[in-house]
């Protein structure tokens, strides 16, 4: 999630769209806050540390003083040196590859939830998962599924009637 946002933030820096850079930093912070590392797991701790490092390096050009204080207080200076000498983080393309994607689920044209499907799922598999979703049974009011419209990568609309 961090690298997905980092790709957008890097693009926004190139266009000098600093308000959206700050928005991206908030998304990164939300992702870090939502991450629940397992106690004692060194791998999870490293992921959290790397995420914080990316966030601070992204924010450094906009607010150098506070990010430097945070960098030092998190102990990142011991391993990576001074923040001002750290390079801007690069997007890891391998981290952008997803095993699973989330699609918005609509029933009768109204958003009713979401479904998760394998990233490699074809249209028929997506239709099957959507038709079997509990939201379809609840909001379809027992009516049969007439049609399933798939917008790749975005949403699935189940037409009942």
mmCIF file of N, CA and C in Angstrom, residues 4-82:
data_model
loop_
_atom_site.group_PDB
_atom_site.id
_atom_site.type_symbol
_atom_site.label_atom_id
_atom_site.label_comp_id
_atom_site.label_asym_id
_atom_site.label_seq_id
_atom_site.Cartn_x
_atom_site.Cartn_y
_atom_site.Cartn_z
ATOM 1 N N UNK A 4 2.196 1.858 -3.492
ATOM 2 C CA UNK A 4 1.147 2.331 -4.391
ATOM 3 C C UNK A 4 0.964 3.837 -4.226
ATOM 4 N N UNK A 5 0.915 4.297 -2.988
ATOM 5 C CA UNK A 5 0.778 5.731 -2.718
ATOM 6 C C UNK A 5 2.064 6.454 -3.112
ATOM 7 N N UNK A 6 3.214 5.825 -2.870
ATOM 8 C CA UNK A 6 4.496 6.444 -3.222
ATOM 9 C C UNK A 6 4.581 6.731 -4.719
ATOM 10 N N UNK A 7 4.054 5.844 -5.528
ATOM 11 C CA UNK A 7 4.058 6.081 -6.976
ATOM 12 C C UNK A 7 3.299 7.373 -7.295
ATOM 13 N N UNK A 8 2.135 7.566 -6.672
ATOM 14 C CA UNK A 8 1.355 8.771 -6.919
ATOM 15 C C UNK A 8 2.053 10.009 -6.356
ATOM 16 N N UNK A 9 2.630 9.885 -5.168
ATOM 17 C CA UNK A 9 3.316 11.019 -4.547
ATOM 18 C C UNK A 9 4.515 11.448 -5.393
ATOM 19 N N UNK A 10 5.265 10.494 -5.918
ATOM 20 C CA UNK A 10 6.419 10.822 -6.772
ATOM 21 C C UNK A 10 5.964 11.585 -8.011
ATOM 22 N N UNK A 11 4.869 11.142 -8.595
ATOM 23 C CA UNK A 11 4.305 11.827 -9.763
ATOM 24 C C UNK A 11 3.858 13.243 -9.385
ATOM 25 N N UNK A 12 3.246 13.387 -8.216
ATOM 26 C CA UNK A 12 2.776 14.698 -7.770
ATOM 27 C C UNK A 12 3.943 15.650 -7.504
ATOM 28 N N UNK A 13 5.047 15.145 -6.956
ATOM 29 C CA UNK A 13 6.230 15.983 -6.765
ATOM 30 C C UNK A 13 6.754 16.478 -8.109
ATOM 31 N N UNK A 14 6.785 15.606 -9.104
ATOM 32 C CA UNK A 14 7.260 16.002 -10.432
ATOM 33 C C UNK A 14 6.400 17.115 -11.025
ATOM 34 N N UNK A 15 5.105 17.072 -10.760
ATOM 35 C CA UNK A 15 4.178 18.099 -11.272
ATOM 36 C C UNK A 15 4.059 19.290 -10.340
ATOM 37 N N UNK A 16 4.773 19.256 -9.213
ATOM 38 C CA UNK A 16 4.725 20.301 -8.192
ATOM 39 C C UNK A 16 3.313 20.492 -7.643
ATOM 40 N N UNK A 17 2.620 19.406 -7.427
ATOM 41 C CA UNK A 17 1.278 19.401 -6.841
ATOM 42 C C UNK A 17 1.413 19.042 -5.359
ATOM 43 N N UNK A 18 1.848 19.998 -4.576
ATOM 44 C CA UNK A 18 2.209 19.708 -3.194
ATOM 45 C C UNK A 18 1.016 19.393 -2.296
ATOM 46 N N UNK A 19 -0.143 19.923 -2.623
ATOM 47 C CA UNK A 19 -1.310 19.595 -1.805
ATOM 48 C C UNK A 19 -1.644 18.108 -1.894
ATOM 49 N N UNK A 20 -1.473 17.501 -3.060
ATOM 50 C CA UNK A 20 -1.748 16.072 -3.195
ATOM 51 C C UNK A 20 -0.596 15.227 -2.636
ATOM 52 N N UNK A 21 0.591 15.813 -2.535
ATOM 53 C CA UNK A 21 1.699 15.127 -1.862
ATOM 54 C C UNK A 21 1.341 14.948 -0.387
ATOM 55 N N UNK A 22 0.816 15.993 0.212
ATOM 56 C CA UNK A 22 0.417 15.924 1.618
ATOM 57 C C UNK A 22 -0.727 14.925 1.785
ATOM 58 N N UNK A 23 -1.653 14.911 0.851
ATOM 59 C CA UNK A 23 -2.747 13.931 0.892
ATOM 60 C C UNK A 23 -2.192 12.511 0.819
ATOM 61 N N UNK A 24 -1.219 12.296 -0.043
ATOM 62 C CA UNK A 24 -0.580 10.987 -0.153
ATOM 63 C C UNK A 24 0.134 10.599 1.138
ATOM 64 N N UNK A 25 0.763 11.582 1.776
ATOM 65 C CA UNK A 25 1.434 11.313 3.051
ATOM 66 C C UNK A 25 0.411 10.890 4.106
ATOM 67 N N UNK A 26 -0.758 11.496 4.091
ATOM 68 C CA UNK A 26 -1.819 11.096 5.024
ATOM 69 C C UNK A 26 -2.268 9.658 4.743
ATOM 70 N N UNK A 27 -2.345 9.294 3.471
ATOM 71 C CA UNK A 27 -2.710 7.913 3.129
ATOM 72 C C UNK A 27 -1.649 6.938 3.638
ATOM 73 N N UNK A 28 -0.381 7.334 3.503
ATOM 74 C CA UNK A 28 0.693 6.488 4.028
ATOM 75 C C UNK A 28 0.581 6.346 5.538
ATOM 76 N N UNK A 29 0.318 7.459 6.217
ATOM 77 C CA UNK A 29 0.180 7.417 7.673
ATOM 78 C C UNK A 29 -0.984 6.516 8.074
ATOM 79 N N UNK A 30 -2.092 6.609 7.370
ATOM 80 C CA UNK A 30 -3.243 5.746 7.660
ATOM 81 C C UNK A 30 -2.890 4.272 7.458
ATOM 82 N N UNK A 31 -2.127 3.983 6.408
ATOM 83 C CA UNK A 31 -1.712 2.603 6.160
ATOM 84 C C UNK A 31 -0.813 2.096 7.279
ATOM 85 N N UNK A 32 0.093 2.935 7.744
ATOM 86 C CA UNK A 32 0.979 2.544 8.842
ATOM 87 C C UNK A 32 0.204 2.355 10.142
ATOM 88 N N UNK A 33 -0.766 3.226 10.385
ATOM 89 C CA UNK A 33 -1.575 3.084 11.601
ATOM 90 C C UNK A 33 -2.445 1.833 11.544
ATOM 91 N N UNK A 34 -2.873 1.453 10.355
ATOM 92 C CA UNK A 34 -3.712 0.271 10.198
ATOM 93 C C UNK A 34 -2.939 -1.041 10.213
ATOM 94 N N UNK A 35 -1.626 -0.964 10.109
ATOM 95 C CA UNK A 35 -0.785 -2.163 10.109
ATOM 96 C C UNK A 35 -0.624 -2.663 11.526
ATOM 97 N N UNK A 36 -0.937 -3.915 11.734
ATOM 98 C CA UNK A 36 -0.828 -4.504 13.081
ATOM 99 C C UNK A 36 0.289 -5.542 13.085
ATOM 100 N N UNK A 37 1.499 -5.135 13.481
ATOM 101 C CA UNK A 37 2.600 -6.105 13.508
ATOM 102 C C UNK A 37 2.381 -7.158 14.591
ATOM 103 N N UNK A 38 2.767 -8.372 14.261
ATOM 104 C CA UNK A 38 2.686 -9.455 15.253
ATOM 105 C C UNK A 38 3.795 -9.246 16.285
ATOM 106 N N UNK A 39 3.466 -9.385 17.555
ATOM 107 C CA UNK A 39 4.474 -9.176 18.609
ATOM 108 C C UNK A 39 5.682 -10.094 18.408
ATOM 109 N N UNK A 40 6.858 -9.488 18.434
ATOM 110 C CA UNK A 40 8.087 -10.256 18.335
ATOM 111 C C UNK A 40 8.482 -10.648 16.920
ATOM 112 N N UNK A 41 7.700 -10.285 15.920
ATOM 113 C CA UNK A 41 8.009 -10.648 14.533
ATOM 114 C C UNK A 41 8.954 -9.602 13.942
ATOM 115 N N UNK A 42 10.187 -10.008 13.694
ATOM 116 C CA UNK A 42 11.202 -9.089 13.169
ATOM 117 C C UNK A 42 10.852 -8.601 11.769
ATOM 118 N N UNK A 43 10.215 -9.449 10.967
ATOM 119 C CA UNK A 43 9.821 -9.054 9.611
ATOM 120 C C UNK A 43 8.778 -7.946 9.627
ATOM 121 N N UNK A 44 7.782 -8.068 10.504
ATOM 122 C CA UNK A 44 6.755 -7.035 10.626
ATOM 123 C C UNK A 44 7.356 -5.727 11.124
ATOM 124 N N UNK A 45 8.275 -5.823 12.066
ATOM 125 C CA UNK A 45 8.938 -4.627 12.589
ATOM 126 C C UNK A 45 9.732 -3.937 11.481
ATOM 127 N N UNK A 46 10.381 -4.721 10.623
ATOM 128 C CA UNK A 46 11.151 -4.146 9.515
ATOM 129 C C UNK A 46 10.234 -3.467 8.510
ATOM 130 N N UNK A 47 9.072 -4.062 8.264
ATOM 131 C CA UNK A 47 8.102 -3.456 7.339
ATOM 132 C C UNK A 47 7.619 -2.123 7.891
ATOM 133 N N UNK A 48 7.303 -2.084 9.160
ATOM 134 C CA UNK A 48 6.843 -0.852 9.793
ATOM 135 C C UNK A 48 7.928 0.216 9.773
ATOM 136 N N UNK A 49 9.155 -0.195 10.027
ATOM 137 C CA UNK A 49 10.288 0.734 10.016
ATOM 138 C C UNK A 49 10.509 1.297 8.605
ATOM 139 N N UNK A 50 10.432 0.442 7.597
ATOM 140 C CA UNK A 50 10.604 0.890 6.214
ATOM 141 C C UNK A 50 9.475 1.841 5.805
ATOM 142 N N UNK A 51 8.258 1.531 6.219
ATOM 143 C CA UNK A 51 7.128 2.412 5.912
ATOM 144 C C UNK A 51 7.301 3.793 6.531
ATOM 145 N N UNK A 52 7.762 3.833 7.779
ATOM 146 C CA UNK A 52 8.010 5.116 8.441
ATOM 147 C C UNK A 52 9.133 5.869 7.749
ATOM 148 N N UNK A 53 10.146 5.147 7.317
ATOM 149 C CA UNK A 53 11.265 5.768 6.605
ATOM 150 C C UNK A 53 10.794 6.396 5.297
ATOM 151 N N UNK A 54 9.959 5.679 4.557
ATOM 152 C CA UNK A 54 9.426 6.215 3.293
ATOM 153 C C UNK A 54 8.599 7.463 3.571
ATOM 154 N N UNK A 55 7.725 7.391 4.558
ATOM 155 C CA UNK A 55 6.863 8.532 4.880
ATOM 156 C C UNK A 55 7.682 9.765 5.232
ATOM 157 N N UNK A 56 8.688 9.616 6.086
ATOM 158 C CA UNK A 56 9.495 10.766 6.491
ATOM 159 C C UNK A 56 10.314 11.321 5.335
ATOM 160 N N UNK A 57 10.839 10.461 4.472
ATOM 161 C CA UNK A 57 11.607 10.949 3.323
ATOM 162 C C UNK A 57 10.712 11.667 2.323
ATOM 163 N N UNK A 58 9.460 11.247 2.216
ATOM 164 C CA UNK A 58 8.516 11.931 1.320
ATOM 165 C C UNK A 58 8.161 13.306 1.879
ATOM 166 N N UNK A 59 7.996 13.387 3.181
ATOM 167 C CA UNK A 59 7.610 14.657 3.806
ATOM 168 C C UNK A 59 8.776 15.632 3.977
ATOM 169 N N UNK A 60 10.009 15.145 3.947
ATOM 170 C CA UNK A 60 11.172 15.981 4.246
ATOM 171 C C UNK A 60 11.236 17.270 3.416
ATOM 172 N N UNK A 61 11.029 17.249 2.113
ATOM 173 C CA UNK A 61 11.113 18.520 1.364
ATOM 174 C C UNK A 61 10.056 19.546 1.783
ATOM 175 N N UNK A 62 8.911 19.080 2.256
ATOM 176 C CA UNK A 62 7.838 19.993 2.637
ATOM 177 C C UNK A 62 7.992 20.504 4.069
ATOM 178 N N UNK A 63 8.467 19.668 4.963
ATOM 179 C CA UNK A 63 8.619 20.079 6.374
ATOM 180 C C UNK A 63 9.881 19.435 6.950
ATOM 181 N N UNK A 64 11.036 20.016 6.626
ATOM 182 C CA UNK A 64 12.310 19.379 6.979
ATOM 183 C C UNK A 64 12.616 19.300 8.476
ATOM 184 N N UNK A 65 12.220 20.286 9.237
ATOM 185 C CA UNK A 65 12.642 20.316 10.644
ATOM 186 C C UNK A 65 11.964 19.225 11.462
ATOM 187 N N UNK A 66 10.664 19.126 11.369
ATOM 188 C CA UNK A 66 9.950 18.139 12.180
ATOM 189 C C UNK A 66 10.251 16.711 11.710
ATOM 190 N N UNK A 67 10.419 16.533 10.403
ATOM 191 C CA UNK A 67 10.739 15.187 9.935
ATOM 192 C C UNK A 67 12.131 14.767 10.399
ATOM 193 N N UNK A 68 13.068 15.712 10.488
ATOM 194 C CA UNK A 68 14.403 15.391 10.990
ATOM 195 C C UNK A 68 14.340 14.975 12.457
ATOM 196 N N UNK A 69 13.532 15.665 13.239
ATOM 197 C CA UNK A 69 13.373 15.320 14.653
ATOM 198 C C UNK A 69 12.764 13.923 14.774
ATOM 199 N N UNK A 70 11.744 13.646 13.980
ATOM 200 C CA UNK A 70 11.097 12.332 14.029
ATOM 201 C C UNK A 70 12.054 11.237 13.558
ATOM 202 N N UNK A 71 12.829 11.522 12.518
ATOM 203 C CA UNK A 71 13.810 10.575 11.983
ATOM 204 C C UNK A 71 14.800 10.177 13.085
ATOM 205 N N UNK A 72 15.290 11.196 13.795
ATOM 206 C CA UNK A 72 16.242 10.937 14.880
ATOM 207 C C UNK A 72 15.582 10.183 16.035
ATOM 208 N N UNK A 73 14.371 10.584 16.409
ATOM 209 C CA UNK A 73 13.727 9.960 17.562
ATOM 210 C C UNK A 73 13.316 8.513 17.288
ATOM 211 N N UNK A 74 13.084 8.172 16.028
ATOM 212 C CA UNK A 74 12.763 6.780 15.671
ATOM 213 C C UNK A 74 14.019 5.920 15.524
ATOM 214 N N UNK A 75 15.179 6.555 15.610
ATOM 215 C CA UNK A 75 16.427 5.811 15.514
ATOM 216 C C UNK A 75 16.835 5.480 14.091
ATOM 217 N N UNK A 76 16.211 6.127 13.125
ATOM 218 C CA UNK A 76 16.541 5.844 11.725
ATOM 219 C C UNK A 76 17.903 6.404 11.334
ATOM 220 N N UNK A 77 18.365 7.421 12.051
ATOM 221 C CA UNK A 77 19.664 8.020 11.743
ATOM 222 C C UNK A 77 20.800 7.041 12.013
ATOM 223 N N UNK A 78 20.618 6.137 13.005
ATOM 224 C CA UNK A 78 21.680 5.172 13.314
ATOM 225 C C UNK A 78 21.946 4.236 12.137
ATOM 226 N N UNK A 79 20.898 3.814 11.475
ATOM 227 C CA UNK A 79 21.069 2.859 10.388
ATOM 228 C C UNK A 79 21.235 3.489 9.020
ATOM 229 N N UNK A 80 20.582 4.631 8.788
ATOM 230 C CA UNK A 80 20.565 5.213 7.446
ATOM 231 C C UNK A 80 21.283 6.549 7.355
ATOM 232 N N UNK A 81 21.752 7.063 8.456
ATOM 233 C CA UNK A 81 22.417 8.357 8.435
ATOM 234 C C UNK A 81 21.408 9.489 8.517
ATOM 235 N N UNK A 82 21.897 10.685 8.221
ATOM 236 C CA UNK A 82 21.050 11.873 8.316
ATOM 237 C C UNK A 82 19.943 11.838 7.260
#
